[in-house]
XYZ file of C-alpha atoms in Angstrom:
474
model
C 155.159 110.176 106.380
C 157.698 113.022 106.647
C 156.457 116.529 107.340
C 157.166 117.763 103.795
C 154.782 115.194 102.344
C 152.251 115.844 105.101
C 152.226 119.575 104.408
C 152.155 119.012 100.671
C 149.001 117.012 101.123
C 147.557 119.768 103.302
C 148.416 122.304 100.630
C 146.640 120.346 97.942
C 143.544 120.159 100.073
C 143.658 123.832 100.985
C 143.826 124.841 97.326
C 140.659 122.974 96.546
C 141.548 119.569 95.126
C 138.321 117.575 95.050
C 138.061 114.460 97.180
C 135.790 111.503 96.625
C 133.795 112.017 99.816
C 132.058 115.408 99.844
C 132.322 115.413 103.635
C 136.083 115.501 103.224
C 136.195 118.286 100.655
C 138.858 120.778 101.507
C 138.338 124.424 102.348
C 139.540 127.107 104.671
C 137.602 128.199 107.738
C 133.990 127.979 106.677
C 130.644 129.653 106.876
C 127.922 130.543 109.344
C 124.242 131.131 109.729
C 121.520 133.784 109.985
C 117.740 134.221 109.944
C 115.957 132.639 106.972
C 114.334 135.948 106.145
C 117.780 137.459 105.625
C 117.898 135.747 102.213
C 115.225 135.405 99.555
C 115.657 131.762 98.596
C 114.089 129.729 95.817
C 114.692 126.387 94.114
C 115.041 126.578 90.347
C 116.501 124.335 87.652
C 118.556 122.234 89.996
C 120.132 125.151 91.841
C 119.224 126.933 95.042
C 119.504 130.645 94.470
C 119.891 133.236 97.196
C 119.694 136.993 97.058
C 122.197 137.862 99.769
C 121.074 140.698 101.963
C 123.212 143.829 102.060
C 125.503 144.281 105.033
C 124.240 147.847 105.376
C 121.727 148.169 108.257
C 118.160 149.132 107.419
C 118.313 152.075 109.805
C 119.645 155.608 109.533
C 120.742 155.799 113.167
C 124.450 155.744 113.975
C 125.211 153.500 116.947
C 128.146 154.430 119.188
C 130.245 151.692 120.789
C 132.947 151.046 123.361
C 135.201 148.064 122.553
C 136.388 146.139 125.624
C 139.205 143.885 124.472
C 141.058 145.182 121.407
C 142.470 141.835 120.247
C 141.584 139.914 117.085
C 137.826 139.735 117.597
C 137.517 143.245 118.981
C 139.402 144.656 116.010
C 137.223 142.678 113.617
C 133.931 143.959 115.020
C 135.327 147.488 115.212
C 136.334 147.302 111.554
C 132.638 147.354 110.663
C 132.761 151.033 111.618
C 135.476 151.593 109.012
C 133.292 150.079 106.292
C 130.000 151.581 107.462
C 130.861 154.760 109.402
C 127.344 156.168 109.106
C 126.008 153.224 111.124
C 128.690 152.435 113.733
C 131.187 154.716 115.467
C 133.795 153.469 117.948
C 134.003 156.097 120.698
C 135.853 154.203 123.439
C 138.317 151.364 123.917
C 139.606 149.312 126.843
C 142.590 146.980 126.797
C 145.278 146.238 129.353
C 147.885 146.267 126.569
C 148.834 149.845 125.753
C 149.786 148.949 122.193
C 146.386 147.460 121.398
C 144.483 150.196 123.188
C 146.283 152.983 121.362
C 146.264 151.236 117.988
C 142.466 151.101 118.089
C 142.255 154.546 119.632
C 144.349 156.083 116.870
C 142.518 154.241 114.093
C 139.099 155.404 115.256
C 140.050 158.847 116.556
C 139.114 158.038 120.151
C 139.948 160.841 122.611
C 142.441 160.064 125.376
C 139.798 160.316 128.100
C 137.944 157.387 126.512
C 140.986 155.123 126.204
C 140.918 152.837 129.216
C 143.165 150.115 130.597
C 141.124 147.744 132.744
C 137.492 147.362 131.700
C 136.311 148.486 135.137
C 137.529 151.980 134.274
C 134.909 152.179 131.503
C 132.139 151.937 134.075
C 133.638 154.500 136.434
C 132.613 157.338 134.110
C 129.072 158.308 133.033
C 127.592 156.320 130.153
C 128.916 157.782 126.881
C 127.901 155.262 124.181
C 124.963 153.157 123.068
C 126.635 149.744 123.288
C 129.585 147.861 124.651
C 131.373 145.247 122.526
C 132.980 142.666 124.840
C 135.760 140.607 123.251
C 137.882 139.848 126.294
C 139.115 136.354 127.298
C 136.353 133.955 128.356
C 136.889 134.464 132.085
C 136.471 138.228 131.651
C 132.997 138.147 130.068
C 130.557 137.984 132.947
C 131.598 141.002 135.034
C 131.694 143.666 132.276
C 128.553 142.254 130.670
C 126.507 142.538 133.865
C 127.903 145.969 134.714
C 127.239 147.291 131.218
C 123.578 146.289 131.426
C 123.228 147.868 134.860
C 124.476 151.186 133.442
C 122.121 151.067 130.455
C 124.370 149.743 127.693
C 123.262 147.115 125.189
C 125.944 144.462 124.670
C 127.575 142.518 121.843
C 129.230 139.637 123.708
C 131.823 137.289 122.236
C 131.105 133.611 122.693
C 131.091 131.668 124.896
C 128.935 133.918 127.031
C 130.436 132.829 130.363
C 132.394 130.085 132.090
C 129.551 128.359 133.910
C 125.910 127.504 133.370
C 124.985 129.606 136.402
C 126.732 132.663 134.934
C 124.961 132.154 131.601
C 121.618 132.061 133.361
C 122.627 135.197 135.276
C 123.235 137.057 132.009
C 119.816 135.998 130.747
C 118.175 137.159 133.992
C 119.960 140.521 133.772
C 118.665 141.175 130.243
C 115.139 140.835 131.575
C 115.752 142.792 134.777
C 117.334 145.768 133.003
C 115.474 145.404 129.676
C 118.697 145.353 127.691
C 119.673 143.709 124.404
C 122.553 141.237 124.563
C 123.693 139.494 121.385
C 126.031 136.511 121.738
C 128.386 136.210 118.778
C 126.997 133.006 117.299
C 128.100 134.298 113.908
C 127.389 131.119 111.937
C 123.663 131.878 112.075
C 124.342 135.026 110.078
C 126.272 133.543 107.146
C 124.427 132.861 103.877
C 125.492 129.203 103.694
C 123.730 128.304 106.925
C 120.794 130.592 106.135
C 120.221 128.580 102.969
C 120.774 125.264 104.767
C 118.263 126.166 107.467
C 115.781 127.324 104.828
C 116.060 124.091 102.844
C 115.192 122.052 105.934
C 112.471 124.401 107.192
C 110.654 124.449 103.831
C 110.464 120.663 103.640
C 112.962 119.988 100.881
C 113.836 116.680 102.560
C 110.491 116.036 104.190
C 110.599 115.813 107.966
C 114.029 116.105 109.522
C 115.026 112.925 111.367
C 118.766 113.061 112.082
C 121.816 115.303 111.722
C 125.485 114.313 111.529
C 127.722 117.323 112.072
C 131.507 117.518 112.276
C 133.909 120.281 113.187
C 137.461 119.468 112.109
C 139.630 121.862 114.106
C 142.771 121.376 111.947
C 145.960 120.147 113.543
C 147.883 123.461 113.574
C 144.856 125.401 114.824
C 144.485 122.902 117.672
C 148.134 123.364 118.626
C 147.885 127.140 118.410
C 144.640 127.786 120.287
C 143.938 124.764 122.482
C 147.396 123.438 123.382
C 149.659 126.499 123.475
C 147.095 129.279 123.329
C 144.483 131.144 125.314
C 141.938 128.303 125.352
C 144.309 125.508 126.392
C 142.871 125.241 129.913
C 139.280 124.333 130.664
C 139.560 125.865 134.137
C 140.976 129.176 132.911
C 138.489 129.520 130.045
C 135.668 127.083 129.213
C 135.441 123.426 128.139
C 136.367 123.002 124.493
C 132.804 121.988 123.592
C 131.946 125.620 124.378
C 135.240 127.392 123.679
C 135.416 125.942 120.163
C 132.094 124.305 119.397
C 129.264 126.308 120.971
C 128.713 127.520 117.388
C 128.012 123.945 116.336
C 125.603 123.124 119.129
C 123.800 126.360 118.316
C 123.558 125.489 114.609
C 122.281 121.968 115.328
C 119.641 123.291 117.719
C 118.624 126.011 115.238
C 118.187 123.617 112.323
C 116.365 120.936 114.347
C 114.084 123.656 115.734
C 113.072 121.506 118.717
C 114.268 121.525 122.341
C 117.177 119.226 123.157
C 116.173 116.727 125.842
C 119.294 114.639 126.497
C 122.934 114.534 125.472
C 125.636 111.894 125.829
C 129.273 112.808 125.258
C 132.744 111.329 125.375
C 136.265 112.410 124.510
C 139.686 112.974 126.012
C 143.137 114.471 125.601
C 144.896 111.779 123.616
C 148.111 113.191 122.166
C 149.299 116.454 123.663
C 150.684 115.131 126.953
C 154.140 114.961 128.519
C 154.292 111.174 128.304
C 153.953 111.372 124.515
C 156.927 113.702 124.030
C 159.556 112.307 121.651
C 162.860 111.428 123.283
C 165.021 114.474 123.797
C 162.277 117.013 123.084
C 163.076 120.244 125.009
C 160.465 122.538 126.562
C 160.503 124.889 123.572
C 160.709 124.335 119.824
C 163.426 126.991 119.654
C 165.722 125.171 122.099
C 167.340 122.919 119.512
C 164.680 120.214 119.347
C 166.020 117.206 117.373
C 162.504 116.561 116.043
C 161.645 120.100 114.925
C 162.213 119.435 111.205
C 159.718 116.557 111.150
C 157.156 117.606 113.761
C 153.865 118.853 112.241
C 153.216 120.916 115.395
C 156.529 122.818 115.273
C 156.057 126.438 116.339
C 158.868 127.454 113.999
C 157.082 125.892 111.064
C 153.584 127.164 111.924
C 154.530 130.751 112.748
C 157.854 131.509 111.036
C 157.714 129.362 107.908
C 153.995 129.376 107.144
C 153.156 132.605 108.985
C 149.858 131.299 110.311
C 147.956 132.525 113.404
C 150.134 135.636 113.731
C 147.348 137.875 115.041
C 148.203 137.064 118.655
C 151.644 138.646 118.394
C 150.805 142.299 117.541
C 153.657 142.345 115.056
C 155.052 145.497 113.514
C 155.860 143.581 110.315
C 154.217 140.199 109.680
C 156.933 139.390 107.129
C 159.789 139.945 109.578
C 160.871 136.419 110.522
C 163.292 137.680 113.165
C 160.446 139.483 114.944
C 158.262 136.373 114.758
C 161.089 134.178 116.040
C 161.594 136.502 118.993
C 157.889 136.211 119.830
C 157.936 132.421 119.889
C 161.126 132.437 121.958
C 159.541 134.636 124.618
C 155.858 133.633 124.682
C 153.891 130.484 125.338
C 153.395 129.992 121.616
C 156.909 128.629 121.281
C 156.400 125.769 123.732
C 156.600 122.133 122.747
C 153.041 120.809 122.401
C 153.975 117.906 124.686
C 155.182 120.234 127.470
C 152.249 122.647 127.868
C 149.829 123.150 130.735
C 146.840 122.145 128.588
C 143.880 119.944 129.508
C 141.365 120.344 126.651
C 140.284 117.160 124.815
C 141.666 116.785 121.294
C 138.724 114.647 120.169
C 135.104 114.831 121.279
C 131.878 113.066 120.292
C 128.304 113.652 121.416
C 124.827 112.381 120.673
C 121.680 114.422 121.219
C 118.003 113.552 121.429
C 115.431 116.240 120.713
C 111.715 116.558 121.175
C 109.683 114.335 118.800
C 112.479 111.768 118.712
C 114.805 113.673 116.403
C 118.512 112.986 116.903
C 121.873 114.516 116.120
C 125.490 113.529 116.492
C 128.443 115.890 116.699
C 132.153 115.190 116.324
C 134.991 117.609 117.019
C 138.496 116.485 116.091
C 141.942 118.050 116.109
C 143.541 115.617 113.712
C 142.536 116.906 110.293
C 144.485 118.806 107.620
C 141.696 121.384 107.197
C 139.173 123.318 109.265
C 135.540 124.183 108.699
C 132.287 122.313 109.132
C 130.757 119.275 107.421
C 127.081 118.420 107.771
C 124.742 115.623 106.718
C 120.998 115.943 107.295
C 118.628 113.000 106.884
C 114.934 113.572 106.208
C 111.970 111.357 105.417
C 112.021 112.200 101.682
C 115.535 113.474 101.088
C 119.107 114.030 102.228
C 121.451 117.036 102.459
C 125.225 116.974 102.456
C 127.369 120.083 102.852
C 130.948 121.171 103.426
C 130.466 124.757 104.590
C 130.594 126.355 101.148
C 128.392 124.046 99.077
C 125.507 121.771 99.971
C 123.481 119.367 97.860
C 119.842 118.395 98.413
C 118.969 114.889 97.199
C 115.319 113.972 96.587
C 114.540 110.256 97.020
C 111.529 109.986 94.728
C 112.738 112.009 91.745
C 116.368 110.950 92.140
C 117.312 114.557 91.431
C 119.559 116.906 93.312
C 119.736 120.635 93.860
C 122.870 122.546 94.785
C 123.557 125.684 96.784
C 126.951 127.146 95.995
C 127.593 130.835 96.364
C 131.069 132.113 97.046
C 130.112 134.937 99.365
C 133.557 136.497 99.441
C 133.205 137.205 95.715
C 130.487 139.690 96.629
C 132.459 142.889 97.100
C 130.588 143.994 100.217
C 131.283 140.716 102.010
C 135.057 140.799 101.586
C 136.778 141.067 104.938
C 133.823 139.610 106.852
C 134.892 136.311 108.396
C 132.916 133.138 109.052
C 131.454 133.086 105.557
C 130.099 136.617 105.904
C 128.605 135.982 109.335
C 130.785 138.397 111.329
C 129.626 141.611 109.649
C 126.066 140.333 109.176
C 125.846 139.828 112.935
C 127.017 143.407 113.553
C 124.466 144.653 111.020
C 121.608 142.870 112.786
C 122.872 143.991 116.193
C 122.877 147.622 115.029
C 119.316 147.220 113.771
C 118.219 145.602 117.039
C 119.732 148.400 119.118
C 118.472 151.183 116.856
C 114.904 149.858 117.065
C 115.232 148.341 120.563
C 113.872 145.123 119.079
C 115.846 141.973 119.958
C 113.816 139.946 117.445
C 116.006 141.503 114.744
C 118.618 138.992 115.929
C 118.563 135.354 114.878
C 120.662 134.516 117.925
C 118.490 136.064 120.611
C 119.844 135.805 124.134
C 117.332 133.049 124.946
C 118.441 130.934 121.962
C 122.117 131.492 122.710
C 121.877 130.549 126.372
C 119.919 127.409 125.464
C 122.734 126.099 123.259
C 125.278 126.977 125.973
C 123.295 124.854 128.437
C 123.538 121.995 125.934
C 127.331 122.372 126.058
C 127.485 122.295 129.838
C 125.231 119.208 129.812
C 127.627 117.545 127.362
C 130.504 118.121 129.776
C 128.507 116.658 132.639
C 127.921 113.584 130.510
C 131.550 113.275 129.406
C 132.870 113.489 132.946
C 130.235 111.267 134.551
C 130.031 108.681 131.762
C 126.244 109.076 131.908
C 123.629 110.591 129.640
C 122.695 114.096 130.820
C 119.340 115.818 130.705
C 119.157 119.303 129.218
C 117.135 121.518 131.529
C 116.373 124.989 130.276
């Protein structure tokens, strides 16, 4: 199949052409999860209806924040303050890139004395905000998180929490020692789709839950961008891909099962993106006259210049300027041939989990799909659920009837601009409420729950590398 046909097929899927198998239904990056009480759910006339909770916090207190790491995720969380300025104010920023630091500083009116380079500079001055938002690279999470708690800040911490199990446990211990609130950005718990899915299981719509099948299709271009060329290409420099990409999924599985995970068995490897698989004559960079560029689905020229995807990493002055984009891929790692990168993350990964009371779950992560998002099947003693991240259907065995949840959250005006199916801003809302009331139970993803699912990920890696089933010890 030539690339034109391949991309045409991808385009058809992305625009919503229905496929026979609901698990293969196409969509863009899909939803998340949040506490069941965040939505008032009821089953009626074959449809599951949900009154989506407002993104406005139920508190009148304005929370002040310092953003450490002004990249994509930092900008996204900070943008909540633009939408809800009475509830969140950005009063400080830290980033080693002057352009990012000053862009956020100018947008939020941050004084020069609170614009910092290295994050350590933030903690060299007296505490001047309520919270710190940490959205630095994975290997720069642990130090600022611990220091922030020691100085009295509550913390919103991008996932994964840290690079090792020991560091994750250290964060948990620090929250107790310093009595601080730390929210890990497991945003899928805060999106209405997963709220409704969790509620359907918890209220017995399919009887007793027995097994879950869950899949995260990364999408081939996303894999090339983030986990072959990009910041998360190296397990040693960041975290294993089961955490870097899929700690959301382990968290969702654990949340829906609602029982401790006892054991996990995992396997997977780096199959394609290796030097020995490079086509004959492929140079080190896509821009160096590669004879295969016009047919390669992983071409940097095609992904960034032609389709203008994943451009947030470039800090472009004009996202439509193809010359500027081309210069970026000529001079950064994002222009490298996918077969000549210093990557080591698996491009396919499978795991099987056993939970208390004999419940089981399987999880698959795969790079080789034309779409992203999540697909889930849940088997119960009296029914079955199948979902694609935007819609799920509950099948009842006895009545042979089905009920459907399908709410396009982005059509709700308030939710526009909130990624992960509305989960990004809903997380910030709940974090603001937790800090304002000093009540961590306002969070669905409490620090204890978040660290537990991280430990599941580290156990999966132990299993994958040892070829043995691993016990999950909390």
